[in-house]
Amino acid sequence: AQEPHPVPDPSLRHPSAAASAPVRILLLASGGGSNAERIIAHFAARPDVGRVVGLLTNNPTAGALAHAARAGIRTHVFDRAAWRDGSVQSLIEREFRPDLIVLAGFLWLVPAGLVMAYAGRILNIHPSLLPKFGGRGMHGHHVHEAVLAARETESGMTIHLVNEHYDDGATLFQARCPVRPADTPTTLAARVLTLEHRYLPLVAEAVARGEAPEAFVCRAVGHAVPPDEIVVLPSQSTPPLPGL
Ligand code: GRF
């Protein structure tokens, strides 16, 4: 059953932020960072709406680091001990002070302390139509292999709020794509990644603006996409998060 939409958290904006200040966005990535790259570019063009204040990663060779460095965005590499013992959370709160955290291809489970501190303000993107093909171990090509093995006729991507379980928080937005008979995990991954690149920046912008993601995205893309590409979720009457 669809979880009730998260209750807006009145304390969303960082107490010190002015009412009209751009939303401070922190990115976490583990891999190539193509999603991070598109979010950075999206908000570079909308500095009044949001500002990417940092990119953190658990992977010292992550391509995401190069994307952030090229954009002059502060980066930090952490290890599992620092992630688990709360020192990364302290760094986040002390040095980055984000209003919104976006996991853009980040593979580790978020510790409960961080989930609690940023309840309703952490987004994740997953390359399947959750709740199908989610959970521990379901990342990257494993997802697409499982979709093909299950002979699904469609797949897609899900953007959801993060809780202390893998891929389990309230769904904010979904987009679908066909699975074709000749698909391999690589061809399917590429088709899903195209959806991620198209929609993750727009959903992050909707959340930053305190707008319901589906309505905002539909207005933004208009008729530029196939009519059934955007999955209509149970009504998003209230924005998932008020203006951050
Ligand atoms: C994407 O497949 C995304 O669904 C998953 O990790 C991958 C991120 O790719 N969360 P990139 O690092 O953004 O290029």
Short mmCIF file of C-alpha atoms and ligand atoms in Angstrom, two decimals:
data_model
loop_
_atom_site.label_atom_id
_atom_site.label_comp_id
_atom_site.label_asym_id
_atom_site.label_seq_id
_atom_site.Cartn_x
_atom_site.Cartn_y
_atom_site.Cartn_z
CA ALA A 1 0.00 0.00 0.00
CA GLN A 2 1.18 3.50 -0.73
CA GLU A 3 2.55 5.08 2.42
CA PRO A 4 0.82 8.31 3.42
CA HIS A 5 2.82 11.23 2.11
CA PRO A 6 5.36 12.40 4.66
CA VAL A 7 4.12 15.08 6.99
CA PRO A 8 5.86 18.35 6.14
CA ASP A 9 8.57 19.03 8.67
CA PRO A 10 8.16 22.63 9.89
CA SER A 11 11.84 22.82 10.77
CA LEU A 12 12.97 22.20 7.19
CA ARG A 13 14.87 25.37 6.56
CA HIS A 14 18.14 25.75 8.40
CA PRO A 15 17.32 28.14 11.26
CA SER A 16 19.93 30.63 10.10
CA ALA A 17 18.67 30.76 6.50
CA ALA A 18 16.85 33.86 5.34
CA ALA A 19 13.34 33.27 3.96
CA SER A 20 14.41 33.78 0.35
CA ALA A 21 17.87 32.26 0.52
CA PRO A 22 18.48 29.46 -1.98
CA VAL A 23 18.03 25.98 -0.55
CA ARG A 24 21.37 24.47 0.50
CA ILE A 25 21.75 21.10 -1.25
CA LEU A 26 24.30 18.46 -0.25
CA LEU A 27 25.03 15.59 -2.66
CA LEU A 28 26.22 12.11 -1.71
CA ALA A 29 27.51 9.87 -4.50
CA SER A 30 29.52 6.67 -4.78
CA GLY A 31 30.13 6.28 -8.50
CA GLY A 32 30.47 8.06 -11.81
CA GLY A 33 28.30 10.92 -10.64
CA SER A 34 26.34 11.55 -13.83
CA ASN A 35 23.28 12.31 -11.70
CA ALA A 36 25.31 14.58 -9.45
CA GLU A 37 26.68 16.34 -12.52
CA ARG A 38 23.17 17.08 -13.78
CA ILE A 39 21.97 18.36 -10.43
CA ILE A 40 25.00 20.65 -10.20
CA ALA A 41 24.30 22.05 -13.69
CA HIS A 42 20.55 22.36 -13.00
CA PHE A 43 21.02 24.55 -9.93
CA ALA A 44 23.93 26.50 -11.43
CA ALA A 45 21.25 27.76 -13.83
CA ARG A 46 18.84 28.47 -10.94
CA PRO A 47 21.03 30.00 -8.18
CA ASP A 48 17.99 31.70 -6.67
CA VAL A 49 16.30 28.32 -6.03
CA GLY A 50 19.10 26.10 -4.78
CA ARG A 51 22.80 25.91 -4.26
CA VAL A 52 24.88 22.72 -4.19
CA VAL A 53 27.06 23.35 -1.13
CA GLY A 54 29.06 20.13 -1.21
CA LEU A 55 29.53 16.60 -2.48
CA LEU A 56 30.51 13.79 -0.14
CA THR A 57 31.54 10.31 -1.16
CA ASN A 58 32.69 7.01 0.31
CA ASN A 59 34.71 6.28 -2.84
CA PRO A 60 38.01 8.17 -3.33
CA THR A 61 37.97 7.30 -7.05
CA ALA A 62 34.36 8.39 -7.63
CA GLY A 63 33.94 10.29 -10.88
CA ALA A 64 31.48 12.45 -8.94
CA LEU A 65 34.46 14.10 -7.23
CA ALA A 66 35.75 15.43 -10.55
CA HIS A 67 32.32 16.82 -11.49
CA ALA A 68 32.09 18.67 -8.18
CA ALA A 69 35.66 19.95 -8.32
CA ARG A 70 35.10 21.27 -11.85
CA ALA A 71 32.13 23.23 -10.53
CA GLY A 72 34.13 24.58 -7.59
CA ILE A 73 32.02 22.60 -5.13
CA ARG A 74 33.60 21.48 -1.88
CA THR A 75 34.11 17.72 -1.61
CA HIS A 76 34.93 15.28 1.17
CA VAL A 77 35.79 11.57 1.10
CA PHE A 78 34.85 9.49 4.13
CA ASP A 79 35.35 5.89 5.21
CA ARG A 80 32.91 3.43 6.73
CA ALA A 81 34.04 4.07 10.31
CA ALA A 82 33.44 7.84 9.97
CA TRP A 83 30.10 7.15 8.26
CA ARG A 84 28.95 4.87 11.02
CA ASP A 85 30.30 6.64 14.09
CA GLY A 86 28.52 9.92 13.35
CA SER A 87 31.56 12.02 12.50
CA VAL A 88 30.34 12.50 8.92
CA GLN A 89 27.02 13.68 10.35
CA SER A 90 28.86 16.17 12.55
CA LEU A 91 30.82 17.40 9.53
CA ILE A 92 27.58 17.78 7.57
CA GLU A 93 25.92 19.77 10.34
CA ARG A 94 28.99 21.89 11.12
CA GLU A 95 30.47 22.53 7.68
CA PHE A 96 27.70 22.11 5.09
CA ARG A 97 24.44 22.89 6.95
CA PRO A 98 22.23 21.53 4.13
CA ASP A 99 18.49 22.05 3.90
CA LEU A 100 18.23 19.07 1.53
CA ILE A 101 20.44 16.00 1.01
CA VAL A 102 20.30 14.13 -2.32
CA LEU A 103 21.74 10.63 -2.64
CA ALA A 104 22.76 10.60 -6.29
CA GLY A 105 23.99 7.05 -6.76
CA PHE A 106 25.07 6.49 -3.17
CA LEU A 107 25.34 2.87 -2.11
CA TRP A 108 25.60 2.80 1.67
CA LEU A 109 22.74 2.63 4.16
CA VAL A 110 22.18 6.00 5.85
CA PRO A 111 22.73 5.72 9.63
CA ALA A 112 19.62 6.24 11.75
CA GLY A 113 21.12 9.35 13.36
CA LEU A 114 21.42 11.12 10.02
CA VAL A 115 17.97 9.92 8.89
CA MET A 116 16.50 11.35 12.09
CA ALA A 117 18.38 14.63 11.89
CA TYR A 118 17.22 15.18 8.30
CA ALA A 119 13.85 13.40 8.44
CA GLY A 120 11.92 14.12 5.28
CA ARG A 121 14.86 15.99 3.75
CA ILE A 122 16.93 13.18 2.21
CA LEU A 123 16.08 12.05 -1.34
CA ASN A 124 17.32 8.89 -3.03
CA ILE A 125 17.07 7.70 -6.59
CA HIS A 126 16.69 4.03 -7.37
CA PRO A 127 16.76 2.50 -10.86
CA SER A 128 13.55 0.45 -10.63
CA LEU A 129 9.83 0.96 -10.01
CA LEU A 130 9.90 0.40 -6.23
CA PRO A 131 8.78 -1.51 -4.27
CA LYS A 132 9.85 -3.98 -6.96
CA PHE A 133 13.55 -4.77 -7.20
CA GLY A 134 14.69 -2.72 -4.22
CA GLY A 135 16.42 -3.45 -0.95
CA ARG A 136 19.83 -4.67 0.15
CA GLY A 137 22.10 -5.63 -2.75
CA MET A 138 19.71 -4.22 -5.33
CA HIS A 139 21.87 -1.59 -6.98
CA GLY A 140 23.39 -0.94 -10.39
CA HIS A 141 23.31 -3.87 -12.81
CA HIS A 142 21.89 -6.25 -10.17
CA VAL A 143 18.60 -4.35 -10.46
CA HIS A 144 18.40 -4.61 -14.23
CA GLU A 145 19.45 -8.27 -14.23
CA ALA A 146 16.59 -9.03 -11.83
CA VAL A 147 14.09 -7.04 -13.95
CA LEU A 148 15.10 -8.98 -17.06
CA ALA A 149 15.09 -12.32 -15.23
CA ALA A 150 11.55 -11.56 -14.05
CA ARG A 151 10.53 -10.89 -17.66
CA GLU A 152 9.10 -7.50 -16.75
CA THR A 153 7.67 -5.52 -19.67
CA GLU A 154 8.46 -2.19 -18.07
CA SER A 155 10.98 -0.71 -15.65
CA GLY A 156 11.89 2.81 -14.60
CA MET A 157 13.18 4.80 -11.68
CA THR A 158 11.92 5.92 -8.29
CA ILE A 159 12.78 8.99 -6.26
CA HIS A 160 11.87 8.55 -2.62
CA LEU A 161 12.48 9.95 0.84
CA VAL A 162 15.14 8.04 2.74
CA ASN A 163 14.49 6.19 5.98
CA GLU A 164 16.71 3.77 7.86
CA HIS A 165 15.98 0.88 5.48
CA TYR A 166 17.23 0.47 1.92
CA ASP A 167 14.84 1.91 -0.72
CA ASP A 168 11.93 2.02 1.69
CA GLY A 169 10.90 5.64 2.31
CA ALA A 170 7.83 7.36 0.86
CA THR A 171 7.84 7.55 -2.94
CA LEU A 172 7.92 11.10 -4.33
CA PHE A 173 8.12 10.45 -8.06
CA GLN A 174 8.34 7.59 -10.54
CA ALA A 175 8.93 7.42 -14.28
CA ARG A 176 8.68 4.30 -16.42
CA CYS A 177 10.25 2.99 -19.59
CA PRO A 178 9.62 -0.12 -21.69
CA VAL A 179 11.74 -3.27 -21.35
CA ARG A 180 12.51 -4.55 -24.82
CA PRO A 181 13.01 -8.22 -25.80
CA ALA A 182 16.60 -7.66 -26.90
CA ASP A 183 17.50 -5.73 -23.74
CA THR A 184 20.61 -6.54 -21.77
CA PRO A 185 21.28 -5.13 -18.29
CA THR A 186 23.44 -2.52 -20.01
CA THR A 187 20.83 -1.35 -22.52
CA LEU A 188 18.12 -1.28 -19.86
CA ALA A 189 20.39 0.60 -17.43
CA ALA A 190 21.07 3.22 -20.09
CA ARG A 191 17.33 3.71 -20.75
CA VAL A 192 16.63 4.07 -17.00
CA LEU A 193 19.58 6.41 -16.53
CA THR A 194 18.10 8.72 -19.17
CA LEU A 195 14.98 8.99 -16.98
CA GLU A 196 17.10 9.66 -13.90
CA HIS A 197 18.96 12.47 -15.62
CA ARG A 198 15.70 14.00 -16.88
CA TYR A 199 13.76 13.89 -13.64
CA LEU A 200 16.04 13.94 -10.57
CA PRO A 201 17.03 17.60 -11.01
CA LEU A 202 13.38 18.60 -11.51
CA VAL A 203 12.18 16.64 -8.48
CA ALA A 204 14.95 18.21 -6.37
CA GLU A 205 13.82 21.63 -7.65
CA ALA A 206 10.18 20.84 -6.82
CA VAL A 207 11.15 19.84 -3.28
CA ALA A 208 13.32 22.95 -2.93
CA ARG A 209 10.33 25.04 -3.99
CA GLY A 210 7.96 23.17 -1.68
CA GLU A 211 5.89 22.00 -4.63
CA ALA A 212 4.33 18.58 -5.23
CA PRO A 213 6.92 16.82 -7.41
CA GLU A 214 4.55 15.24 -9.91
CA ALA A 215 2.64 18.45 -10.67
CA PHE A 216 5.82 20.50 -10.87
CA VAL A 217 7.59 18.00 -13.14
CA CYS A 218 4.56 17.59 -15.43
CA ARG A 219 4.45 21.37 -15.87
CA ALA A 220 8.18 21.48 -16.51
CA VAL A 221 8.34 18.74 -19.15
CA GLY A 222 4.93 19.45 -20.70
CA HIS A 223 4.34 17.32 -23.78
CA ALA A 224 8.04 16.74 -24.37
CA VAL A 225 7.78 13.21 -23.01
CA PRO A 226 5.50 10.25 -23.84
CA PRO A 227 2.20 10.68 -21.95
CA ASP A 228 2.57 7.52 -19.86
CA GLU A 229 6.26 7.99 -19.00
CA ILE A 230 5.42 9.74 -15.73
CA VAL A 231 3.81 7.32 -13.28
CA VAL A 232 0.75 8.91 -11.69
CA LEU A 233 1.06 8.34 -7.94
CA PRO A 234 -1.84 8.50 -5.47
CA SER A 235 -2.71 12.18 -5.35
CA GLN A 236 0.06 14.49 -4.21
CA SER A 237 -2.39 17.02 -2.84
CA THR A 238 0.09 18.54 -0.42
CA PRO A 239 3.73 19.13 -1.30
CA PRO A 240 5.83 16.42 0.36
CA LEU A 241 7.88 19.15 1.99
CA PRO A 242 6.98 22.81 2.44
CA GLY A 243 9.45 25.37 1.15
CA LEU A 244 12.68 24.18 2.67
C1 GRF B 1 22.23 5.08 -11.19
O1 GRF B 1 21.97 3.87 -11.82
C2 GRF B 1 21.25 5.28 -10.07
O2 GRF B 1 19.99 4.72 -10.32
C3 GRF B 1 21.86 4.55 -8.95
O3 GRF B 1 23.27 4.70 -9.10
C4 GRF B 1 23.53 5.06 -10.44
C5 GRF B 1 24.12 6.44 -10.37
O4 GRF B 1 24.80 6.67 -11.51
N1 GRF B 1 21.41 5.11 -7.69
P1 GRF B 1 25.74 7.98 -11.49
O5 GRF B 1 26.85 7.72 -10.48
O6 GRF B 1 24.84 9.13 -11.07
O7 GRF B 1 26.23 8.12 -12.90
#
